[in-house]
CSV table of C-alpha atoms in Angstrom, one decimal:
chain,number,residue,atom,x,y,z
A,18,MET,CA,-11.1,-6.8,28.9
A,19,ALA,CA,-8.0,-6.1,31.1
A,20,GLU,CA,-7.6,-8.1,34.3
A,21,TYR,CA,-6.9,-6.7,37.7
A,22,PRO,CA,-6.1,-9.4,40.1
A,23,ASP,CA,-7.1,-8.6,43.8
A,24,ASP,CA,-3.9,-9.8,45.3
A,25,LEU,CA,-1.7,-7.2,43.6
A,26,ARG,CA,-0.9,-3.6,44.3
A,27,PHE,CA,-0.3,-1.1,41.5
A,28,LEU,CA,1.4,2.1,40.6
A,29,ALA,CA,-0.6,4.7,38.4
A,30,SER,CA,2.4,4.3,36.0
A,31,HIS,CA,1.1,0.7,35.4
A,32,GLU,CA,3.5,-1.5,37.3
A,33,TRP,CA,2.2,-4.2,39.6
A,34,ALA,CA,3.8,-5.5,42.9
A,35,ARG,CA,3.1,-8.8,44.5
A,36,LEU,CA,4.2,-9.7,48.1
A,37,GLU,CA,5.4,-13.3,48.0
A,38,GLU,CA,5.3,-15.7,50.8
A,39,ASP,CA,9.1,-15.5,51.2
A,40,GLY,CA,8.8,-11.7,51.8
A,41,LEU,CA,10.1,-10.7,48.4
A,42,VAL,CA,8.2,-8.5,46.0
A,43,THR,CA,7.7,-9.4,42.5
A,44,VAL,CA,7.3,-6.6,39.9
A,45,GLY,CA,5.8,-6.5,36.4
A,46,ILE,CA,3.5,-4.4,34.2
A,47,SER,CA,-0.3,-4.6,34.1
A,48,ASP,CA,-2.6,-6.3,31.7
A,49,PHE,CA,-3.9,-2.8,30.8
A,50,ALA,CA,-0.3,-1.6,30.1
A,51,GLN,CA,0.7,-4.5,27.9
A,52,GLU,CA,-2.5,-4.0,25.8
A,53,GLU,CA,-1.8,-0.3,25.5
A,54,LEU,CA,1.9,-0.8,24.5
A,55,GLY,CA,1.1,-3.6,22.0
A,56,ASP,CA,3.7,-6.3,21.0
A,57,VAL,CA,6.6,-6.0,23.4
A,58,VAL,CA,9.9,-6.5,21.6
A,59,PHE,CA,12.6,-5.7,24.2
A,60,VAL,CA,12.8,-5.3,27.9
A,61,GLU,CA,15.6,-3.6,29.7
A,62,LEU,CA,15.8,-4.9,33.3
A,63,PRO,CA,17.7,-3.5,36.3
A,64,GLU,CA,21.0,-5.1,37.4
A,65,LEU,CA,21.1,-7.8,40.0
A,66,ASP,CA,21.9,-6.3,43.4
A,67,ALA,CA,20.9,-2.9,42.2
A,68,GLU,CA,19.6,-0.7,45.1
A,69,LEU,CA,16.3,0.9,44.0
A,70,ALA,CA,14.3,3.7,45.5
A,71,ALA,CA,10.6,3.5,45.5
A,72,ARG,CA,9.3,5.3,42.2
A,73,SER,CA,12.8,5.4,40.7
A,74,GLU,CA,13.5,4.2,37.1
A,75,ALA,CA,14.1,0.5,37.1
A,76,GLY,CA,14.1,-0.3,33.4
A,77,VAL,CA,12.4,0.2,30.1
A,78,VAL,CA,9.9,-1.8,28.1
A,79,GLU,CA,9.9,-1.3,24.4
A,80,SER,CA,7.1,-2.3,22.0
A,81,VAL,CA,7.1,-1.9,18.3
A,82,LYS,CA,5.5,1.5,18.6
A,83,ALA,CA,6.8,3.0,21.8
A,84,ALA,CA,9.3,3.0,24.7
A,85,SER,CA,8.1,3.2,28.3
A,86,ASP,CA,10.0,3.6,31.6
A,87,ILE,CA,9.4,1.1,34.4
A,88,TYR,CA,9.5,2.4,38.0
A,89,ALA,CA,10.2,0.4,41.2
A,90,PRO,CA,7.0,0.2,43.3
A,91,VAL,CA,8.9,-0.1,46.5
A,92,SER,CA,12.5,0.5,47.7
A,93,GLY,CA,14.9,-2.4,48.0
A,94,THR,CA,17.6,-4.7,46.5
A,95,VAL,CA,17.1,-6.4,43.2
A,96,VAL,CA,17.4,-10.1,44.0
A,97,ALA,CA,16.3,-11.8,40.8
A,98,ILE,CA,15.5,-10.7,37.1
A,99,ASN,CA,13.3,-12.6,34.6
A,100,GLU,CA,16.1,-13.6,32.1
A,101,ALA,CA,13.6,-15.4,30.0
A,102,LEU,CA,12.3,-12.0,28.8
A,103,GLU,CA,15.6,-11.6,27.0
A,104,ASP,CA,14.7,-14.2,24.3
A,105,ALA,CA,11.0,-14.0,24.7
A,106,PRO,CA,9.9,-10.5,25.4
A,107,GLU,CA,6.4,-11.3,24.0
A,108,THR,CA,5.8,-13.2,27.3
A,109,VAL,CA,4.9,-9.8,28.8
A,110,ASN,CA,1.9,-9.7,26.4
A,111,ASP,CA,1.0,-13.3,26.9
A,112,SER,CA,1.2,-13.6,30.6
A,113,PRO,CA,1.6,-10.1,32.3
A,114,TYR,CA,1.0,-11.3,35.9
A,115,ASP,CA,2.8,-14.7,35.9
A,116,ASP,CA,5.5,-15.7,33.3
A,117,GLY,CA,5.9,-12.1,32.1
A,118,TRP,CA,7.2,-10.8,35.6
A,119,PHE,CA,10.2,-8.4,35.3
A,120,PHE,CA,12.2,-8.5,38.6
A,121,ARG,CA,12.1,-9.4,42.3
A,122,ILE,CA,13.0,-7.0,45.1
A,123,SER,CA,14.0,-7.6,48.6
A,124,PRO,CA,12.0,-4.7,50.2
A,125,THR,CA,13.5,-2.2,52.6
A,126,ASP,CA,10.1,-1.5,54.2
A,127,PRO,CA,7.3,-3.9,53.1
A,128,ALA,CA,4.8,-1.3,54.5
A,129,GLU,CA,5.5,0.7,51.4
A,130,LEU,CA,3.2,-1.6,49.6
A,131,ASP,CA,0.3,-0.1,51.6
A,132,GLY,CA,0.8,3.2,49.9
A,133,LEU,CA,0.2,1.7,46.4
A,134,LEU,CA,-3.1,1.6,44.6
A,135,SER,CA,-5.5,-1.4,45.2
A,136,ALA,CA,-6.7,-3.4,42.2
A,137,GLU,CA,-10.0,-1.6,42.3
A,138,ASP,CA,-8.4,1.9,42.5
A,139,TYR,CA,-6.0,1.0,39.7
A,140,ARG,CA,-8.9,-0.3,37.6
A,141,ARG,CA,-10.7,3.1,38.0
A,142,HIS,CA,-7.5,4.8,37.2
A,143,CYS,CA,-7.2,2.9,33.8
A,144,GLU,CA,-10.8,3.4,32.9
A,145,GLU,CA,-10.3,7.2,33.2
A,146,GLU,CA,-7.1,7.1,31.3
A,147,SER,CA,-8.6,5.3,28.4
A,148,HIS,CA,-11.5,7.8,28.1
B,2,MET,CA,-15.4,13.4,18.4
B,3,GLY,CA,-13.1,13.1,15.4
B,4,HIS,CA,-13.9,12.4,11.7
B,5,ARG,CA,-14.8,8.8,10.9
B,6,THR,CA,-14.5,7.0,7.7
B,7,THR,CA,-17.5,5.2,6.1
B,8,LEU,CA,-15.9,1.9,7.3
B,9,TYR,CA,-15.8,3.0,11.0
B,10,PRO,CA,-18.6,0.5,12.1
B,11,GLN,CA,-16.7,-2.4,10.3
B,12,HIS,CA,-13.5,-1.5,12.3
B,13,VAL,CA,-15.6,-1.5,15.6
B,14,GLN,CA,-17.1,-4.8,14.7
B,15,ALA,CA,-13.6,-6.3,13.9
B,16,GLY,CA,-12.4,-5.3,17.4
B,17,ALA,CA,-10.2,-2.3,16.3
B,18,ARG,CA,-8.3,-0.2,18.8
B,19,PHE,CA,-8.7,3.4,17.7
B,20,VAL,CA,-6.2,6.2,17.6
B,21,ASP,CA,-6.6,9.9,16.8
B,22,PHE,CA,-4.8,10.5,13.5
B,23,ALA,CA,-4.9,14.3,12.6
B,24,GLY,CA,-8.5,14.5,13.8
B,25,TRP,CA,-9.5,11.1,12.4
B,26,GLU,CA,-10.6,8.2,14.6
B,27,MET,CA,-8.7,5.5,12.8
B,28,PRO,CA,-7.9,1.8,13.6
B,29,VAL,CA,-4.3,1.4,14.9
B,30,HIS,CA,-4.6,-2.4,15.1
B,31,TYR,CA,-7.2,-5.1,15.4
B,32,GLY,CA,-5.3,-7.1,18.0
B,33,SER,CA,-1.6,-7.4,17.1
B,34,LEU,CA,0.3,-5.0,15.0
B,35,VAL,CA,3.1,-7.5,14.5
B,36,GLN,CA,0.6,-10.3,13.4
B,37,GLU,CA,-0.9,-7.8,10.9
B,38,HIS,CA,2.5,-6.8,9.5
B,39,HIS,CA,3.4,-10.4,8.8
B,40,THR,CA,-0.1,-11.0,7.3
B,41,VAL,CA,0.8,-8.3,4.7
B,42,ARG,CA,4.3,-9.7,4.1
B,43,GLY,CA,3.2,-13.2,3.8
B,44,HIS,CA,-0.3,-13.1,2.4
B,45,ALA,CA,-2.5,-10.0,1.9
B,46,GLY,CA,-4.2,-7.3,4.0
B,47,ALA,CA,-6.7,-4.5,3.5
B,48,PHE,CA,-6.2,-1.0,4.8
B,49,ASP,CA,-8.9,1.6,5.2
B,50,VAL,CA,-7.1,4.8,4.2
B,51,SER,CA,-10.2,6.9,3.5
B,52,HIS,CA,-8.8,9.6,5.8
B,53,MET,CA,-6.5,10.7,3.0
B,54,THR,CA,-7.7,13.3,0.6
B,55,VAL,CA,-8.6,12.8,-2.9
B,56,VAL,CA,-8.3,15.9,-5.0
B,57,ASP,CA,-9.4,16.0,-8.7
B,58,ILE,CA,-7.7,18.6,-10.9
B,59,ARG,CA,-9.8,18.9,-14.0
B,60,GLY,CA,-10.0,21.1,-17.0
B,61,LEU,CA,-8.1,21.9,-20.2
B,62,GLU,CA,-5.0,23.3,-18.3
B,63,ALA,CA,-4.8,20.8,-15.5
B,64,GLY,CA,-1.6,19.4,-16.7
B,65,ARG,CA,-0.1,22.8,-17.1
B,66,PHE,CA,-1.2,23.8,-13.6
B,67,LEU,CA,0.3,20.6,-12.0
B,68,SER,CA,3.5,20.9,-13.8
B,69,ARG,CA,3.9,24.3,-12.1
B,70,VAL,CA,2.9,23.3,-8.6
B,71,LEU,CA,4.7,20.0,-8.4
B,72,ALA,CA,8.5,19.1,-8.4
B,73,ASN,CA,7.9,16.0,-10.6
B,74,ASP,CA,6.7,16.6,-14.0
B,75,VAL,CA,3.2,15.1,-14.7
B,76,ARG,CA,3.7,15.6,-18.5
B,77,ARG,CA,6.7,13.3,-18.8
B,78,VAL,CA,4.9,10.1,-17.8
B,79,GLY,CA,2.9,7.7,-20.0
B,80,PRO,CA,-1.0,7.8,-20.2
B,81,ARG,CA,-1.6,5.3,-17.3
B,82,LYS,CA,1.4,6.0,-15.1
B,83,ALA,CA,1.0,7.5,-11.7
B,84,ILE,CA,3.8,9.6,-10.3
B,85,TYR,CA,5.0,10.4,-6.7
B,86,SER,CA,5.9,14.0,-6.2
B,87,ALA,CA,6.6,16.7,-3.6
B,88,MET,CA,4.7,19.9,-3.6
B,89,LEU,CA,7.1,22.8,-2.7
B,90,ASN,CA,6.9,26.3,-1.3
B,91,ALA,CA,9.0,29.0,-3.0
B,92,GLU,CA,11.9,28.2,-0.6
B,93,GLY,CA,11.9,24.5,-1.9
B,94,GLY,CA,10.4,23.3,1.5
B,95,ILE,CA,8.1,20.3,1.2
B,96,LEU,CA,4.5,21.3,1.7
B,97,ASP,CA,3.4,17.7,1.2
B,98,ASP,CA,4.1,14.4,-0.7
B,99,LEU,CA,1.5,13.0,-2.9
B,100,ILE,CA,0.6,10.7,-5.7
B,101,VAL,CA,-0.8,12.0,-9.0
B,102,TYR,CA,-3.0,9.6,-11.0
B,103,PRO,CA,-4.1,10.0,-14.5
B,104,LEU,CA,-7.8,10.5,-15.1
B,105,ASN,CA,-8.2,10.4,-18.7
B,106,ASP,CA,-6.7,13.8,-19.8
B,107,GLU,CA,-7.1,15.2,-16.2
B,108,TYR,CA,-5.6,14.3,-12.9
B,109,ARG,CA,-6.5,12.8,-9.5
B,110,MET,CA,-4.2,13.4,-6.5
B,111,VAL,CA,-4.1,11.7,-3.2
B,112,VAL,CA,-2.7,14.0,-0.5
B,113,ASN,CA,-2.0,13.5,3.3
B,114,CYS,CA,-5.0,14.0,5.6
B,115,ALA,CA,-3.1,16.2,8.1
B,116,THR,CA,-2.2,18.7,5.4
B,117,ARG,CA,-5.6,18.7,3.6
B,118,ASN,CA,-6.6,22.2,4.4
B,119,LYS,CA,-3.2,23.7,3.9
B,120,ASP,CA,-2.8,21.9,0.5
B,121,LEU,CA,-6.3,22.9,-0.9
B,122,ALA,CA,-5.7,26.5,0.2
B,123,TRP,CA,-2.2,26.5,-1.4
B,124,LEU,CA,-3.5,24.9,-4.7
B,125,ARG,CA,-6.3,27.5,-5.0
B,126,GLU,CA,-3.8,30.3,-4.3
B,127,GLN,CA,-1.6,29.1,-7.1
B,128,LEU,CA,-4.4,29.0,-9.8
B,129,ALA,CA,-3.1,32.0,-11.9
B,130,GLY,CA,-5.9,32.0,-14.5
B,131,ASP,CA,-5.3,28.3,-15.4
B,132,GLN,CA,-8.5,26.8,-16.8
B,133,CYS,CA,-8.9,24.0,-14.2
B,134,THR,CA,-11.0,23.2,-11.1
B,135,ILE,CA,-9.7,21.7,-7.8
B,136,ASP,CA,-12.2,19.5,-6.0
B,137,ALA,CA,-11.8,17.6,-2.8
B,138,ARG,CA,-13.7,14.4,-3.2
B,139,ASP,CA,-15.2,13.6,0.1
B,140,ASP,CA,-17.7,11.3,-1.6
B,141,LEU,CA,-14.9,8.7,-2.2
B,142,SER,CA,-13.2,6.2,0.1
B,143,ILE,CA,-9.8,4.5,-0.4
B,144,VAL,CA,-9.0,0.9,0.3
B,145,ALA,CA,-5.4,-0.5,-0.1
B,146,VAL,CA,-4.9,-4.2,-0.6
B,147,GLN,CA,-1.3,-5.2,-0.2
B,148,GLY,CA,0.7,-8.4,-0.1
B,149,PRO,CA,2.0,-11.2,-2.4
B,150,GLN,CA,-1.5,-12.5,-2.6
B,151,ALA,CA,-3.2,-9.1,-3.0
B,152,ILE,CA,-3.9,-9.3,-6.8
B,153,SER,CA,-5.3,-12.8,-6.7
B,154,ALA,CA,-7.5,-12.0,-3.7
B,155,CYS,CA,-8.8,-8.8,-5.5
B,156,LEU,CA,-9.7,-10.9,-8.5
B,157,LYS,CA,-11.9,-13.0,-6.3
B,158,ALA,CA,-13.3,-10.0,-4.3
B,159,PHE,CA,-13.9,-7.4,-7.1
B,160,PRO,CA,-17.0,-7.5,-9.3
B,161,VAL,CA,-16.2,-9.2,-12.6
B,162,ALA,CA,-16.5,-5.8,-14.4
B,163,HIS,CA,-13.2,-4.7,-12.9
B,164,HIS,CA,-11.2,-7.8,-13.7
B,165,GLU,CA,-9.9,-6.9,-17.1
B,166,VAL,CA,-8.7,-3.5,-15.8
B,167,LEU,CA,-7.0,-5.2,-12.8
B,168,GLU,CA,-5.3,-7.8,-14.8
B,169,ASN,CA,-3.9,-5.4,-17.3
B,170,LEU,CA,-2.5,-2.7,-15.0
B,171,LYS,CA,1.3,-2.7,-14.4
B,172,VAL,CA,3.0,-1.6,-11.3
B,173,PHE,CA,2.4,2.1,-10.6
B,174,GLU,CA,-0.3,2.5,-13.2
B,175,GLY,CA,-3.9,3.6,-12.6
B,176,THR,CA,-7.0,4.0,-14.5
B,177,PRO,CA,-10.8,4.5,-13.9
B,178,SER,CA,-13.0,1.4,-14.0
B,179,GLY,CA,-16.6,2.2,-14.0
B,180,THR,CA,-17.4,4.1,-10.7
B,181,TRP,CA,-14.0,2.9,-9.3
B,182,TYR,CA,-10.4,4.0,-9.8
B,183,ILE,CA,-7.9,1.2,-9.6
B,184,ALA,CA,-4.2,1.7,-9.2
B,185,ARG,CA,-1.2,-0.6,-8.7
B,186,THR,CA,0.2,1.6,-5.9
B,187,GLY,CA,0.7,1.2,-2.2
B,188,TYR,CA,2.8,2.0,0.9
B,189,THR,CA,4.1,-1.3,1.9
B,190,GLY,CA,6.8,-2.5,-0.5
B,191,GLU,CA,4.6,-5.3,-1.7
B,192,GLN,CA,2.5,-6.1,-4.6
B,193,GLY,CA,-1.0,-4.6,-4.4
B,194,VAL,CA,-3.6,-2.1,-5.4
B,195,GLU,CA,-5.2,1.0,-4.0
B,196,VAL,CA,-8.9,1.4,-5.1
B,197,ILE,CA,-10.8,4.5,-4.9
B,198,VAL,CA,-14.6,3.9,-4.7
B,199,PRO,CA,-17.8,5.9,-4.0
B,200,ASN,CA,-18.6,5.8,-0.2
B,201,GLU,CA,-21.8,3.9,-0.8
B,202,GLU,CA,-19.8,1.0,-2.4
B,203,VAL,CA,-16.9,0.7,0.1
B,204,VAL,CA,-18.7,-1.4,2.6
B,205,ASP,CA,-19.6,-4.1,0.2
B,206,LEU,CA,-16.0,-4.0,-1.2
B,207,TRP,CA,-14.6,-4.3,2.4
B,208,GLN,CA,-16.8,-7.1,3.3
B,209,GLU,CA,-16.1,-9.1,0.2
B,210,LEU,CA,-12.3,-8.7,0.8
B,211,ASN,CA,-12.8,-10.0,4.3
B,212,THR,CA,-14.9,-13.0,3.0
B,213,MET,CA,-12.0,-13.9,0.6
B,214,GLY,CA,-9.6,-14.0,3.6
B,215,VAL,CA,-8.1,-10.6,3.3
B,216,GLN,CA,-7.7,-9.4,7.0
B,217,PRO,CA,-8.0,-5.7,8.0
B,218,ILE,CA,-4.7,-4.0,8.8
B,219,GLY,CA,-4.4,-1.0,11.1
B,220,LEU,CA,-2.3,2.1,10.8
B,221,GLY,CA,0.4,0.7,13.2
B,222,ALA,CA,1.4,-2.0,10.8
B,223,ARG,CA,1.0,0.4,7.9
B,224,ASP,CA,3.7,2.6,9.6
B,225,THR,CA,6.1,-0.4,10.2
B,226,LEU,CA,5.6,-1.7,6.6
B,227,ARG,CA,6.2,1.7,5.0
B,228,LEU,CA,9.4,2.1,7.2
B,229,GLU,CA,10.6,-1.3,6.1
B,230,ALA,CA,9.9,-0.3,2.5
B,231,GLY,CA,12.0,2.9,3.1
B,232,LEU,CA,9.0,5.1,2.3
B,233,ASN,CA,8.9,8.6,3.9
B,234,LEU,CA,6.1,9.7,6.1
B,235,TYR,CA,5.2,13.5,5.8
B,236,GLY,CA,5.4,15.3,9.0
B,237,SER,CA,8.0,12.7,10.4
B,238,ASP,CA,10.6,12.4,7.7
B,239,MET,CA,10.0,15.6,5.9
B,240,ASP,CA,8.2,18.9,6.2
B,241,GLU,CA,8.4,22.6,5.1
B,242,SER,CA,11.9,22.9,6.7
B,243,VAL,CA,13.6,20.5,4.3
B,244,THR,CA,13.9,20.1,0.5
B,245,PRO,CA,13.5,16.9,-1.5
B,246,PHE,CA,17.3,16.7,-1.9
B,247,GLU,CA,17.6,16.4,2.0
B,248,SER,CA,14.8,13.8,2.1
B,249,ASN,CA,16.1,11.0,-0.2
B,250,MET,CA,13.6,12.3,-2.9
B,251,ALA,CA,16.0,13.7,-5.5
B,252,TRP,CA,14.5,11.0,-7.9
B,253,THR,CA,11.2,12.8,-7.7
B,254,VAL,CA,12.6,16.1,-8.9
B,255,VAL,CA,12.6,17.1,-12.6
B,256,LEU,CA,14.4,20.4,-12.9
B,257,GLU,CA,14.6,20.5,-16.7
B,258,ASP,CA,12.3,22.1,-19.3
B,259,ARG,CA,10.0,24.1,-17.1
B,260,GLU,CA,9.5,26.5,-14.2
B,261,PHE,CA,7.9,25.2,-11.0
B,262,ILE,CA,7.4,26.5,-7.6
B,263,GLY,CA,10.6,26.0,-5.7
B,264,ARG,CA,12.8,25.2,-8.6
B,265,GLN,CA,14.9,28.4,-8.1
B,266,ALA,CA,15.6,27.4,-4.5
B,267,LEU,CA,16.5,23.9,-5.4
B,268,THR,CA,18.8,25.0,-8.2
B,269,GLU,CA,20.5,27.3,-5.7
B,270,GLN,CA,20.8,24.5,-3.1
B,271,LEU,CA,22.4,22.2,-5.7
B,272,ALA,CA,24.9,25.0,-6.6
B,273,ARG,CA,25.8,25.4,-2.9
B,274,GLY,CA,25.9,21.7,-2.2
B,275,VAL,CA,23.3,19.6,-0.3
B,276,GLN,CA,24.6,19.4,3.4
B,277,ARG,CA,22.5,16.5,4.7
B,278,ASN,CA,20.4,13.6,3.4
B,279,LEU,CA,17.9,11.1,4.7
B,280,VAL,CA,19.5,7.6,5.1
B,281,GLY,CA,18.5,4.3,6.5
B,282,LEU,CA,19.9,3.0,9.8
B,283,VAL,CA,20.0,-0.6,11.1
B,284,MET,CA,20.9,-1.5,14.6
B,285,ASP,CA,21.9,-5.0,15.7
B,286,GLY,CA,22.0,-4.2,19.4
B,287,LYS,CA,19.2,-4.5,21.8
B,288,GLY,CA,17.0,-1.5,21.7
B,289,VAL,CA,14.7,0.5,19.4
B,290,MET,CA,15.5,3.7,17.6
B,291,ARG,CA,12.8,6.3,17.9
B,292,ALA,CA,12.1,9.6,16.1
B,293,GLY,CA,14.2,12.4,17.7
B,294,TYR,CA,17.1,10.2,18.9
B,295,PRO,CA,20.5,11.8,18.2
B,296,VAL,CA,22.9,10.3,15.7
B,297,PHE,CA,26.7,10.5,16.0
B,298,CYS,CA,29.6,10.0,13.6
B,299,ASP,CA,32.9,9.4,15.4
B,300,ASP,CA,31.2,10.9,18.5
B,301,ARG,CA,30.2,14.2,16.8
B,302,PRO,CA,26.4,14.9,16.5
B,303,VAL,CA,25.4,14.7,12.9
B,304,GLY,CA,21.7,14.8,13.0
B,305,SER,CA,18.8,12.7,14.4
B,306,VAL,CA,16.3,9.9,13.6
B,307,THR,CA,13.1,11.0,11.8
B,308,SER,CA,11.3,7.7,12.0
B,309,GLY,CA,12.3,4.6,13.9
B,310,ALA,CA,10.7,1.3,15.0
B,311,PHE,CA,11.4,-2.4,15.5
B,312,SER,CA,11.2,-4.2,12.2
B,313,PRO,CA,9.0,-7.3,12.5
B,314,THR,CA,10.5,-8.8,9.3
B,315,LEU,CA,14.1,-8.2,10.3
B,316,SER,CA,13.7,-8.6,14.1
B,317,LYS,CA,15.9,-5.6,14.8
B,318,SER,CA,15.4,-1.9,14.9
B,319,ILE,CA,15.5,0.2,11.6
B,320,ALA,CA,15.3,3.9,11.2
B,321,LEU,CA,15.4,6.8,8.8
B,322,ALA,CA,17.6,9.6,9.9
B,323,ARG,CA,18.7,13.0,8.4
B,324,LEU,CA,22.5,13.2,8.7
B,325,SER,CA,25.2,15.6,7.7
B,326,ASP,CA,28.1,13.0,7.7
B,327,THR,CA,28.2,9.2,7.5
B,328,ARG,CA,32.0,8.7,7.0
B,329,GLY,CA,32.9,7.3,10.3
B,330,GLN,CA,31.7,5.1,13.2
B,331,MET,CA,28.1,5.7,13.5
B,332,CYS,CA,26.1,5.6,16.7
B,333,VAL,CA,22.6,6.3,17.9
B,334,GLY,CA,22.0,7.8,21.4
B,335,ILE,CA,19.4,5.8,23.3
B,336,ARG,CA,18.7,7.1,26.8
B,337,GLY,CA,22.2,8.3,27.3
B,338,ARG,CA,23.9,5.3,25.8
B,339,LYS,CA,25.5,5.1,22.3
B,340,LEU,CA,24.7,2.1,20.3
B,341,ASN,CA,26.5,1.2,17.0
B,342,VAL,CA,24.4,1.4,13.8
B,343,GLU,CA,25.0,0.7,10.2
B,344,VAL,CA,24.1,3.2,7.5
B,345,VAL,CA,22.2,1.7,4.7
B,346,ARG,CA,20.4,2.8,1.6
B,347,PRO,CA,16.6,2.2,2.0
B,348,PRO,CA,14.5,0.2,1.3
B,349,PHE,CA,15.1,-2.4,4.1
B,350,VAL,CA,12.6,-4.9,2.9
B,351,LYS,CA,11.0,-5.4,-0.5
B,352,ASN,CA,8.4,-8.2,-1.4
B,353,GLY,CA,9.0,-9.8,2.0
B,354,LYS,CA,12.8,-10.0,1.8
B,355,GLN,CA,15.7,-8.1,3.4
B,356,VAL,CA,17.2,-5.9,0.6
B,357,PHE,CA,19.2,-3.2,2.2
B,358,LYS,CA,22.8,-2.6,1.1
B,359,PRO,CA,25.5,-0.6,2.8
B,360,ALA,CA,25.3,3.0,1.6
B,361,ILE,CA,28.2,4.2,-0.4
B,362,SER,CA,30.0,6.8,1.7
B,363,SER,CA,30.4,10.1,-0.2
C-alpha cells in the first residue's frame, strides 16, 4: 500500500512538498506516483537558481514505460537539486519521501502551501484515480 | 469489466498490477518490470499470453488458402517449421502479423488480440470456395517460457509425455504433443518455447513452472524484451498504412511462384522504390525515446519513433523508427531538444548480449 505522510502537502499531479525547519520547501513525487510509474530510469531536474512559478513545469521523470512532467508545488527559487538522482534514479522508487527528493525551493510565499492537498485529501484523490 | 484469461486468479495471487490491453485485463508487472526483464535475460520467465487468438485453418485446401492470404508462403517450409508472416490488404497494408504453425497437414495461426475480430472477418471473406474451415480456439491458453534456462526448466515442469517432443524440436519448429502444442518460438530474443494447452490444463502447467522457479513476467517486460530483440509490435511499429517493405519485414515476403493478396501493390512499390524503412535507434544521452517523437537527419524531419523505451540490458534508450533518410547526423526531438542518436540494424540484444551493428547507409 502506498504511504501518505501527514506532514506533507500534495499536488493532484502527484508531487509532494515539505516545509523544512529552515523555511525551505523540499519537493519530490509521491509513493503512489512512483508505484504507478514503475522503475524510474532518468530524472530531469530544474537548474539551480531557476525561478519557478507555482504549478509550472519543473522537470521530468522517466520510467521504463513513460515520461511524466514534474510541477512546482509553490513559487520560488531553486536552491538545491538532488544530484544523487543522476547516477541512482531508482532512489525515487526506493525512498520517494526521503533520499528520493528532487529539489528544494526558497518559497516566495510559504502560505501557498496551504492551498495544496492534505495527505488525507490526496490519498482520496489517488484512490479515485486508481478505480 | 474486460476479458480475463484462465490464469487471472494466479496473477492476482502473485501480486500483479493489471492493465487494460485491447479489452483484456492483463498483468503489466508483478512488482518490477526491470527485475522481470533481467530474469528472462539471465534465467527464465513465464508469460501468460492467452489473450492472443489461436485460429485453426483445417481442411484439404488449408495450405492453398493460406498461401493466398499471407505474404509469406506456408508451402515453402519444412514439415515442422513455423513461419512468421504479414497478412495484407489489397493495397499491401499490413492487416496483422502472425505466426503460422504446422498442424499435421493443416495449420494453426496465432494472431494479435487487438485485431482478432478484424482478422477473423477478413479471413472468412477471403474464403473463395476453398475447402477449409476457420476456427478461433477460445478453449486454448498460451504460455511462453523464455530465457537461457527455459528449456531445462520446461523439462522439469512438463509431464514426461512431452519431454521427447520438446528435446527434439529445433528453433522455430512446432508440433502437437498429445493435447498440447509445443513450439520453439517466442518474442524475447532468448531460447524458449510457446505452449498452447487446453484451458483446463493451464493452471497446473503454470503452477508447475512456478514451482520449478520460473517466475511470472508481465506485459511490461514483454514489451522491453521484444524491443531489445528488434521485433515489431502490431499497432505501434506497423499497421494498415504501411507495407512489409516499410516495416523491416522484407524477409517475410515471398513474391515468387504464386498470387497473394497485396502482391500486386508490393510489386508496384518495389518498382517505384521503397521510400522509408523501419530502423533501430540507440541514444547514449540522458533521456528516453518514446513513440511519436520526431526524428531528424541533418536537421530535416525524416520520420518518427514507432516504439521506444529504456533498455534494461543496455542501460540506454533504444527505439524503432520509420525513416526516409539516414544519411547524415541523426537526432531525436525530446521535449523541444534534439539529442544525437545512432542508426542501427535491429536486433539490439540477442541471447542476453548486445548485438546491434551500425546500419549500412544506402
